[in-house]
Amino acid sequence: MVLPGGRSRGCYLCRQRKIKCDETRPACHQCSDYGRKCPGYADTYTFTFRVQKPQPRKTKTTTTKPATVDAVVPLAKTAKSPIPPRHSNLSTRQISPSWQDQALCFFVNQYRISAGSDGAAGFLDFLPGLMRSPKEDDSLNFALGAVSNLVLYNRIGVKSLYVDARKSYGAALASINTALGSSQEASSDRIFAAVLLLSLFIDVAGERDGVINQHTSGIYHLMTLRGRRNLSDTCSSSLFSWAICHAMTHFLMTGDYQCAGLADLLVIADDSTHWHRAVRVSGKISIFMTMTNQPLEAAGISQSQATNSSAPGISAMGNFQIQLIFQFAADIINEIGQWYRTLPSSWKYPTSERPPSGCNIDEDIFEIHPRGLWAPGYVAIFYCAEIYFYMRLISCLGLIAHSPMLWATGHNSARHELIQKMDFFPKRIGYLLSRLCVLIELILGDIRNAGNDNPDVLVSGQAGGAYMLLGPLWLMSHCPFATEEQVNICHKALGHIGDKLGFGTAKNLIEPASQPSDC
């Protein structure tokens, strides 16, 4: 029986002579006794090096062939002939972030606007605080994933983003419906933020029911449910500012301001900031609309009926109601002037453009130039609320000024003063419309030459500022006091917001729609 034994560990010469090597290092005694220099041992002085080109990994299984040695290089020669670098089959590229991470970063970059030291509330400024304690399966995460994936999909068109956006939207709806079963959970900041984000999803997707956002009623309900909590801290105030702007946009487009139930809350709001003061004035304007709806609906607001002394509905208005309406309107005008006077000094911008003569406007009040991306949209909404108020006031004065039976009710100083200013209000509206065009350019740039812009260049936060312009642009494009050039600017701005910033609703608002009730 043959026993093969182990591999010899002797030096090269002893193995060649087929004698037992004593394995003394660095040189064995057998070679010294033989009178030869020991050539060394195999495990020290030689190694195998295979030169191979990197090849793509094959999908099919192939039979493994014995490896062949392309070169056997003695170590002693490597110092003179350096070994060529070995090419690795492993990729050295970094792993790309997931689509969801990229979508979230892109969304925050385009929409979030930080609060300013000048009283600007900002947009989506609540996200960092709410996301410090993330919950994987809650309404806020689902809603945030839905809108962020949709925003990036509108930009680059990757279908998987659209699918994920729809799945997250459905999951957010289910999670919110579950949370509404508990009043405590329903009034939380995370649920309120989730509903607001879903309303943004509808506008990005362009899926409004006409001009009505399907989540508006839910936002109203949660604002009422939260009550004083709306103003309890910075995060809640940031959420409330978005909700109020959403409510005002809905009001501008439909004439329906359901937040009248929040009148008590708005009255107790801190009026030390111009933003809270604007909210209070806007709330009073909505109350004025509610007060005058019934007589105007009964009398009609057409010019032919406005000058008819026997117009229906006039006789139904008692003297006390008439005095209350005009006194309330005078108070609103005074508060509007006070709001302009108390704006930050950094917003007051010297310009050669002055209100037209006969506009009855203090020149030092209206020359404002708001900074940042949030403030112009906020001021635009306030301008539109003011325009809406003046249009309603013109309708009321048109019905009342020529009614002999109302003059017989006695002298009323507020009514008399407003009737004297009746010719000034259209000029004031025209001036505000011209200032709206300036605000549009502050956010979107010179949209008259929008075709020359680079479509790949996006300004951080610009989409958030543009979002606040949707209501003002719609009202301005349907206002009878707007010039043809101003209407064209609105249409270009809506097209710009829809095409470049990815708002589907903006494109839909260009289509002809019902006019505001006072237009």
Coordinates of C-alpha atoms in Angstrom, one line a residue:
M1 CA 0.0 0.0 0.0
V2 CA 1.4 3.3 -1.0
L3 CA 1.1 6.2 1.5
P4 CA 1.6 9.5 -0.4
G5 CA 2.5 11.5 2.7
G6 CA 2.6 15.3 3.0
R7 CA 4.1 18.0 0.8
S8 CA 7.8 18.5 1.3
R9 CA 8.7 21.7 3.1
G10 CA 12.4 21.5 2.3
C11 CA 14.5 23.9 0.3
Y12 CA 14.6 23.7 -3.5
L13 CA 18.0 22.1 -3.7
C14 CA 17.3 19.4 -1.1
R15 CA 14.0 18.6 -2.9
Q16 CA 15.9 18.4 -6.2
R17 CA 18.6 16.1 -4.7
K18 CA 15.7 14.1 -3.0
I19 CA 17.3 14.2 0.4
K20 CA 15.8 15.2 3.7
C21 CA 16.3 18.9 4.4
D22 CA 16.9 20.0 8.0
E23 CA 14.7 23.1 7.1
T24 CA 17.1 25.5 8.9
R25 CA 16.5 29.1 8.0
P26 CA 17.5 31.2 6.3
A27 CA 19.9 28.4 4.8
C28 CA 19.9 24.7 5.5
H29 CA 23.0 22.9 6.6
Q30 CA 22.6 20.2 3.9
C31 CA 23.3 22.8 1.2
S32 CA 26.2 24.2 3.1
D33 CA 27.8 20.8 3.5
Y34 CA 27.1 20.1 -0.2
G35 CA 29.0 23.3 -1.0
R36 CA 26.1 25.1 -2.5
K37 CA 24.2 28.2 -1.6
C38 CA 20.7 27.3 -0.3
P39 CA 18.2 28.7 -2.8
G40 CA 15.5 29.1 -0.1
Y41 CA 12.0 27.8 0.4
A42 CA 9.0 27.8 -1.8
D43 CA 6.6 29.5 0.8
T44 CA 8.8 32.5 1.0
Y45 CA 10.3 33.3 -2.3
T46 CA 7.7 32.8 -4.9
F47 CA 4.0 33.5 -5.3
T48 CA 1.4 33.2 -8.0
F49 CA -0.2 36.3 -9.6
R50 CA -3.1 36.1 -12.0
V51 CA -3.7 39.0 -14.5
Q52 CA -7.3 39.1 -15.5
K53 CA -9.6 41.7 -17.1
P54 CA -12.9 42.5 -15.2
Q55 CA -15.8 40.8 -16.9
P56 CA -19.6 41.3 -16.4
R57 CA -21.3 38.8 -14.2
K58 CA -23.1 36.2 -16.4
T59 CA -26.6 35.2 -15.6
K60 CA -26.2 31.6 -16.9
T61 CA -24.3 29.0 -14.9
T62 CA -21.2 27.9 -16.6
T63 CA -18.8 25.0 -15.9
T64 CA -15.8 26.1 -13.9
K65 CA -12.5 25.6 -15.7
P66 CA -9.2 25.1 -13.9
A67 CA -7.5 28.3 -13.3
T68 CA -4.4 28.9 -15.3
V69 CA -1.4 30.7 -14.1
D70 CA -0.5 33.5 -16.5
A71 CA 2.7 34.5 -14.8
V72 CA 4.9 33.2 -11.9
V73 CA 6.9 36.2 -10.6
P74 CA 9.8 35.7 -8.2
L75 CA 9.5 38.1 -5.3
A76 CA 13.1 39.1 -5.8
K77 CA 12.3 40.6 -9.1
T78 CA 9.2 42.6 -8.0
A79 CA 11.4 45.4 -6.6
K80 CA 12.8 46.1 -10.1
S81 CA 9.5 45.3 -12.0
P82 CA 6.5 46.6 -10.0
I83 CA 3.3 44.5 -10.2
P84 CA 0.6 46.1 -12.3
P85 CA -2.4 47.2 -10.3
R86 CA -5.1 44.6 -10.0
H87 CA -8.6 45.5 -11.3
S88 CA -11.4 44.6 -8.9
N89 CA -14.7 43.4 -10.1
L90 CA -16.4 45.3 -7.2
S91 CA -18.0 48.7 -7.9
T92 CA -16.6 51.6 -6.0
R93 CA -19.7 53.9 -6.6
Q94 CA -21.6 55.0 -3.6
I95 CA -25.1 53.7 -3.1
S96 CA -27.7 56.2 -4.4
P97 CA -30.5 57.3 -1.9
S98 CA -33.9 55.8 -2.5
W99 CA -36.5 57.6 -4.5
Q100 CA -38.5 58.3 -1.4
D101 CA -35.5 60.1 0.2
Q102 CA -34.8 62.1 -2.9
A103 CA -38.5 63.0 -3.1
L104 CA -38.7 64.2 0.4
C105 CA -35.5 66.3 0.0
F106 CA -36.8 67.9 -3.2
F107 CA -40.2 68.6 -1.7
V108 CA -38.8 70.3 1.4
N109 CA -36.3 72.3 -0.8
Q110 CA -39.0 73.6 -3.1
Y111 CA -41.9 74.2 -0.6
R112 CA -40.5 75.0 2.8
I113 CA -40.1 78.7 3.7
S114 CA -38.6 79.5 7.0
A115 CA -40.3 82.0 9.3
G116 CA -38.8 85.5 9.2
S117 CA -37.9 87.8 12.0
D118 CA -40.2 90.4 10.5
G119 CA -43.3 88.5 11.5
A120 CA -43.6 86.3 8.4
A121 CA -45.1 83.0 9.4
G122 CA -43.3 80.9 6.8
F123 CA -44.7 77.8 5.0
L124 CA -44.2 74.2 6.2
D125 CA -42.1 75.6 9.0
F126 CA -43.6 73.1 11.4
L127 CA -42.1 70.0 9.7
P128 CA -38.7 69.9 11.6
G129 CA -40.5 70.0 14.9
L130 CA -43.0 67.3 14.1
M131 CA -40.5 65.0 12.4
R132 CA -38.1 65.0 15.4
S133 CA -40.2 62.1 16.7
P134 CA -41.1 60.2 13.6
K135 CA -43.6 57.4 13.5
E136 CA -43.4 55.1 10.6
D137 CA -47.1 54.2 10.3
D138 CA -48.9 57.4 11.1
S139 CA -51.0 59.8 9.1
L140 CA -48.3 62.5 8.8
N141 CA -45.7 60.2 7.3
F142 CA -48.1 58.8 4.8
A143 CA -49.3 62.3 3.8
L144 CA -45.8 63.6 3.5
G145 CA -44.8 60.6 1.4
A146 CA -47.8 61.1 -0.8
V147 CA -47.2 64.7 -1.7
S148 CA -43.4 64.5 -1.9
N149 CA -43.5 61.6 -4.3
L150 CA -46.1 63.3 -6.4
V151 CA -44.1 66.5 -6.6
L152 CA -40.9 64.7 -7.7
Y153 CA -43.0 62.6 -10.2
N154 CA -44.3 65.8 -11.8
R155 CA -40.7 66.9 -12.2
I156 CA -39.0 63.8 -13.6
G157 CA -41.8 61.4 -14.6
V158 CA -40.7 58.2 -12.8
K159 CA -43.8 56.1 -12.7
S160 CA -42.9 54.3 -9.5
L161 CA -43.1 57.6 -7.7
Y162 CA -46.6 58.1 -8.9
V163 CA -47.6 54.6 -7.7
D164 CA -46.0 55.2 -4.3
A165 CA -47.7 58.6 -4.1
R166 CA -51.2 57.1 -4.7
K167 CA -50.6 54.3 -2.2
S168 CA -49.4 56.7 0.5
Y169 CA -52.4 59.0 -0.2
G170 CA -54.8 56.1 0.4
A171 CA -52.9 55.0 3.5
A172 CA -53.0 58.5 4.9
L173 CA -56.8 58.8 4.4
A174 CA -57.4 55.5 6.2
S175 CA -55.1 56.5 9.0
I176 CA -56.8 59.9 9.4
N177 CA -60.3 58.3 9.4
T178 CA -59.2 56.0 12.2
A179 CA -57.7 58.9 14.2
L180 CA -60.9 61.0 13.9
G181 CA -62.6 58.5 16.2
S182 CA -60.7 60.1 19.1
S183 CA -61.2 63.8 19.6
Q184 CA -57.8 64.0 21.4
E185 CA -55.9 62.4 18.6
A186 CA -58.0 64.3 15.9
S187 CA -56.9 67.6 17.4
S188 CA -53.2 66.8 17.5
D189 CA -50.7 68.7 15.4
R190 CA -49.7 65.6 13.4
I191 CA -53.3 64.9 12.2
F192 CA -53.9 68.6 11.4
A193 CA -50.6 68.7 9.4
A194 CA -51.5 65.5 7.6
V195 CA -54.9 66.9 6.4
L196 CA -53.2 70.1 5.2
L197 CA -50.6 68.1 3.3
L198 CA -53.4 66.1 1.6
S199 CA -55.0 69.3 0.5
L200 CA -51.7 70.3 -1.1
F201 CA -51.7 66.8 -2.8
I202 CA -55.0 67.7 -4.4
D203 CA -53.7 70.9 -5.8
V204 CA -50.4 69.4 -7.1
A205 CA -52.4 66.6 -8.7
G206 CA -54.9 69.1 -10.2
E207 CA -57.9 67.2 -8.8
R208 CA -60.1 70.0 -7.4
D209 CA -63.8 69.8 -7.8
G210 CA -64.1 72.9 -9.9
V211 CA -62.4 75.5 -7.6
I212 CA -63.1 73.6 -4.4
N213 CA -60.4 71.6 -2.6
Q214 CA -62.0 68.4 -1.3
H215 CA -60.2 68.7 2.0
T216 CA -61.4 72.2 2.8
S217 CA -64.3 71.1 5.0
G218 CA -62.0 68.8 7.0
I219 CA -59.6 71.7 7.6
Y220 CA -62.5 73.9 8.9
H221 CA -63.6 71.1 11.2
L222 CA -60.2 70.6 12.7
M223 CA -59.6 74.3 13.2
T224 CA -62.9 74.5 15.1
L225 CA -62.1 71.3 17.1
R226 CA -58.6 72.6 18.1
G227 CA -59.9 76.0 19.3
R228 CA -57.4 77.9 21.3
R229 CA -54.8 75.3 20.6
N230 CA -54.4 76.8 17.2
L231 CA -52.4 79.6 18.8
S232 CA -50.8 77.6 21.7
D233 CA -47.2 77.4 20.4
T234 CA -45.0 78.0 17.4
C235 CA -45.8 74.7 15.7
S236 CA -49.5 75.2 16.1
S237 CA -49.4 78.8 14.9
S238 CA -47.5 77.7 11.8
L239 CA -50.2 75.2 11.0
F240 CA -52.9 77.7 11.7
S241 CA -51.3 80.2 9.4
W242 CA -51.4 77.7 6.5
A243 CA -55.0 76.8 7.4
I244 CA -56.2 80.4 7.4
C245 CA -54.5 81.1 4.1
H246 CA -56.2 78.0 2.7
A247 CA -59.5 79.3 4.1
M248 CA -59.0 82.7 2.6
T249 CA -58.1 81.2 -0.8
H250 CA -61.3 79.2 -0.6
F251 CA -63.2 82.3 0.4
L252 CA -61.8 84.3 -2.6
M253 CA -62.8 81.6 -5.1
T254 CA -66.2 80.7 -3.7
G255 CA -67.4 83.6 -1.4
D256 CA -67.9 80.9 1.3
Y257 CA -66.0 81.6 4.5
Q258 CA -67.0 78.9 6.9
C259 CA -64.4 80.1 9.4
A260 CA -66.9 82.7 10.7
G261 CA -67.3 80.2 13.6
L262 CA -63.7 81.1 14.6
A263 CA -64.5 84.8 15.1
D264 CA -64.1 84.5 18.9
L265 CA -60.7 82.9 18.4
L266 CA -59.5 85.5 16.0
V267 CA -60.6 88.3 18.3
I268 CA -58.5 86.9 21.2
A269 CA -55.5 86.4 18.9
D270 CA -52.4 88.4 19.7
D271 CA -52.6 91.6 17.6
S272 CA -48.9 92.5 18.2
T273 CA -47.9 90.9 14.9
H274 CA -49.2 92.2 11.5
W275 CA -50.0 88.6 10.5
H276 CA -52.5 88.1 13.3
R277 CA -53.9 91.5 12.7
A278 CA -54.4 90.6 9.0
V279 CA -56.2 87.4 10.1
R280 CA -58.5 89.5 12.3
V281 CA -59.3 92.0 9.5
S282 CA -59.9 89.1 7.1
G283 CA -62.3 87.5 9.6
K284 CA -64.2 90.7 9.9
I285 CA -64.4 91.0 6.1
S286 CA -66.0 87.5 6.0
I287 CA -68.5 88.5 8.7
F288 CA -69.4 91.6 6.6
M289 CA -70.0 89.3 3.7
T290 CA -72.3 87.2 5.8
M291 CA -74.2 90.2 7.0
T292 CA -74.8 91.5 3.5
N293 CA -75.5 88.2 1.7
Q294 CA -79.2 88.1 2.5
P295 CA -80.2 91.7 1.4
L296 CA -78.0 91.4 -1.7
E297 CA -79.4 88.1 -2.7
A298 CA -82.9 89.5 -2.3
A299 CA -82.2 92.7 -4.1
G300 CA -79.8 91.5 -6.8
I301 CA -76.4 93.1 -7.5
S302 CA -76.9 94.1 -11.2
Q303 CA -76.5 97.8 -12.0
S304 CA -80.1 98.0 -13.2
Q305 CA -81.4 96.8 -9.9
A306 CA -78.8 98.8 -7.9
T307 CA -80.4 102.1 -9.0
N308 CA -84.0 100.9 -8.6
S309 CA -85.5 102.5 -5.6
S310 CA -88.1 99.8 -5.3
A311 CA -85.6 96.9 -5.5
P312 CA -86.8 93.9 -3.5
G313 CA -85.1 93.3 -0.2
I314 CA -84.4 97.0 0.6
S315 CA -87.6 97.4 2.5
A316 CA -86.7 94.3 4.5
M317 CA -83.7 96.0 5.9
G318 CA -84.4 97.8 9.1
N319 CA -82.8 101.0 10.2
F320 CA -80.7 99.3 12.9
Q321 CA -79.4 96.7 10.4
I322 CA -78.5 99.4 7.9
Q323 CA -76.6 101.4 10.5
L324 CA -74.8 98.3 11.8
I325 CA -73.7 97.3 8.3
F326 CA -72.2 100.8 7.5
Q327 CA -70.6 101.2 10.9
F328 CA -69.0 97.8 10.6
A329 CA -67.7 98.7 7.1
A330 CA -66.2 101.9 8.4
D331 CA -64.5 100.0 11.2
I332 CA -63.0 97.6 8.7
I333 CA -61.6 100.4 6.5
N334 CA -60.0 101.9 9.6
E335 CA -58.4 98.6 10.6
I336 CA -57.2 98.1 7.0
G337 CA -55.4 101.4 7.2
Q338 CA -54.0 100.5 10.6
W339 CA -52.6 97.2 9.3
Y340 CA -50.7 99.1 6.5
R341 CA -49.2 101.5 9.0
T342 CA -47.9 98.8 11.3
L343 CA -46.1 96.7 8.7
P344 CA -42.4 96.1 9.2
S345 CA -40.2 99.1 8.2
S346 CA -38.1 96.7 6.1
W347 CA -41.1 96.2 3.9
K348 CA -41.5 99.9 3.1
Y349 CA -39.8 100.4 -0.2
P350 CA -39.3 103.9 -1.7
T351 CA -40.7 104.0 -5.2
S352 CA -41.8 106.7 -7.7
E353 CA -45.1 104.9 -8.2
R354 CA -47.8 106.6 -6.2
P355 CA -51.5 105.9 -5.8
P356 CA -53.5 107.7 -8.5
S357 CA -55.2 110.9 -7.6
G358 CA -58.7 110.5 -6.3
C359 CA -57.8 107.1 -4.8
N360 CA -58.2 108.5 -1.3
I361 CA -55.2 106.5 -0.1
D362 CA -52.5 107.8 2.2
E363 CA -49.4 107.5 0.1
D364 CA -47.1 106.5 3.0
I365 CA -49.4 103.5 3.8
F366 CA -49.5 101.6 0.5
E367 CA -45.8 101.8 -0.6
I368 CA -44.7 98.4 0.7
H369 CA -42.4 95.8 -0.8
P370 CA -42.5 92.6 1.3
R371 CA -39.4 90.5 1.6
G372 CA -38.9 86.8 1.1
L373 CA -41.1 84.3 -0.7
W374 CA -43.9 83.8 1.9
A375 CA -44.7 87.5 2.6
P376 CA -45.7 88.5 -1.0
G377 CA -48.2 85.7 -1.2
Y378 CA -49.6 86.6 2.2
V379 CA -49.9 90.2 1.3
A380 CA -51.5 89.2 -2.1
I381 CA -54.2 87.3 -0.2
F382 CA -54.8 90.3 2.0
Y383 CA -55.0 92.6 -1.0
C384 CA -57.6 90.2 -2.6
A385 CA -59.7 90.2 0.6
E386 CA -59.6 94.0 0.6
I387 CA -60.6 94.0 -3.1
Y388 CA -63.5 91.6 -2.3
F389 CA -64.6 93.9 0.5
Y390 CA -64.6 97.0 -1.7
M391 CA -66.6 95.2 -4.4
R392 CA -69.2 94.1 -1.9
L393 CA -69.3 97.6 -0.4
I394 CA -69.8 99.1 -3.9
S395 CA -72.7 96.7 -4.4
C396 CA -74.3 97.7 -1.1
L397 CA -73.9 101.4 -1.7
G398 CA -75.3 101.1 -5.2
L399 CA -78.5 99.6 -3.7
I400 CA -78.8 102.0 -0.8
A401 CA -77.6 105.3 -2.1
H402 CA -80.6 105.9 -4.4
S403 CA -83.3 104.6 -2.0
P404 CA -85.5 107.5 -0.7
M405 CA -87.1 105.3 2.0
L406 CA -83.6 104.6 3.4
W407 CA -82.7 108.3 3.6
A408 CA -85.9 108.8 5.6
T409 CA -84.5 106.5 8.3
G410 CA -82.4 109.3 9.6
H411 CA -78.8 110.6 9.2
N412 CA -76.0 108.2 9.7
S413 CA -72.5 109.6 9.6
A414 CA -70.8 106.3 8.6
R415 CA -73.2 105.8 5.8
H416 CA -72.9 109.4 4.6
E417 CA -69.1 109.2 4.6
L418 CA -69.0 105.9 2.7
I419 CA -71.5 107.2 0.1
Q420 CA -69.2 110.2 -0.4
K421 CA -66.3 107.9 -1.0
M422 CA -68.2 105.6 -3.3
D423 CA -66.4 107.0 -6.5
F424 CA -63.0 106.4 -4.9
F425 CA -63.4 102.6 -4.3
P426 CA -63.1 101.5 -8.0
K427 CA -59.8 103.5 -8.2
R428 CA -58.6 101.9 -5.0
I429 CA -59.3 98.5 -6.5
G430 CA -57.5 99.4 -9.7
Y431 CA -54.4 100.4 -7.6
L432 CA -54.4 97.2 -5.6
L433 CA -54.6 95.2 -8.8
S434 CA -51.5 96.9 -10.1
R435 CA -49.7 96.2 -6.8
L436 CA -50.7 92.5 -7.1
C437 CA -48.8 92.4 -10.4
V438 CA -45.7 93.6 -8.5
L439 CA -46.2 90.8 -5.8
I440 CA -46.4 88.2 -8.6
E441 CA -43.0 89.2 -9.9
L442 CA -41.5 89.1 -6.4
I443 CA -42.3 85.4 -6.3
L444 CA -42.1 84.2 -9.9
G445 CA -39.8 86.8 -11.5
D446 CA -40.6 88.5 -14.8
I447 CA -43.2 86.1 -16.2
R448 CA -43.7 88.4 -19.2
N449 CA -40.5 86.9 -20.5
A450 CA -40.9 83.5 -18.9
G451 CA -40.2 81.8 -22.1
N452 CA -36.5 82.9 -21.8
D453 CA -36.0 81.3 -18.4
N454 CA -34.1 78.1 -18.0
P455 CA -36.7 75.5 -17.0
D456 CA -34.1 73.5 -15.1
V457 CA -33.4 76.3 -12.7
L458 CA -35.6 76.2 -9.6
V459 CA -35.5 78.6 -6.7
S460 CA -35.6 77.1 -3.2
G461 CA -39.0 77.7 -1.6
Q462 CA -40.5 79.2 -4.8
A463 CA -43.2 76.5 -5.1
G464 CA -44.4 77.3 -1.6
G465 CA -44.7 81.0 -2.4
A466 CA -46.4 80.3 -5.7
Y467 CA -48.9 78.0 -3.9
M468 CA -50.2 81.1 -2.0
L469 CA -50.8 82.9 -5.3
L470 CA -53.4 80.5 -6.6
G471 CA -56.4 82.3 -5.0
P472 CA -55.2 85.9 -5.8
L473 CA -54.4 84.9 -9.4
W474 CA -57.9 83.4 -9.9
L475 CA -59.7 86.4 -8.4
M476 CA -57.6 88.9 -10.4
S477 CA -58.2 87.1 -13.7
H478 CA -62.0 87.2 -13.1
C479 CA -62.2 90.7 -11.6
P480 CA -64.2 93.2 -13.8
F481 CA -61.8 96.0 -12.7
A482 CA -58.7 94.2 -14.0
T483 CA -57.3 95.3 -17.3
E484 CA -56.7 93.0 -20.2
E485 CA -52.9 93.2 -19.6
Q486 CA -53.4 92.2 -15.9
V487 CA -55.6 89.3 -16.9
N488 CA -52.9 88.1 -19.3
I489 CA -50.3 88.4 -16.6
C490 CA -52.5 86.2 -14.4
H491 CA -52.9 83.5 -17.1
K492 CA -49.1 83.5 -17.7
A493 CA -48.4 83.2 -14.0
L494 CA -50.9 80.3 -13.7
G495 CA -49.3 78.6 -16.7
H496 CA -45.8 79.1 -15.2
I497 CA -46.9 77.7 -11.9
G498 CA -48.5 74.7 -13.6
D499 CA -45.7 73.9 -16.1
K500 CA -42.6 74.8 -14.2
L501 CA -43.6 74.2 -10.6
G502 CA -45.9 71.2 -11.2
F503 CA -49.2 72.5 -10.0
G504 CA -52.0 70.8 -11.9
T505 CA -54.6 73.0 -10.3
A506 CA -52.9 76.1 -11.7
K507 CA -53.5 74.9 -15.2
N508 CA -57.2 74.2 -14.5
L509 CA -57.7 77.7 -13.0
I510 CA -56.9 79.2 -16.4
E511 CA -60.1 77.6 -17.8
P512 CA -63.2 79.8 -17.7
A513 CA -65.1 79.4 -14.5
S514 CA -67.8 81.0 -12.5
Q515 CA -67.1 84.6 -11.5
P516 CA -66.9 85.8 -7.8
S517 CA -70.3 86.8 -6.5
D518 CA -69.5 90.5 -6.5
C519 CA -67.9 90.6 -10.0

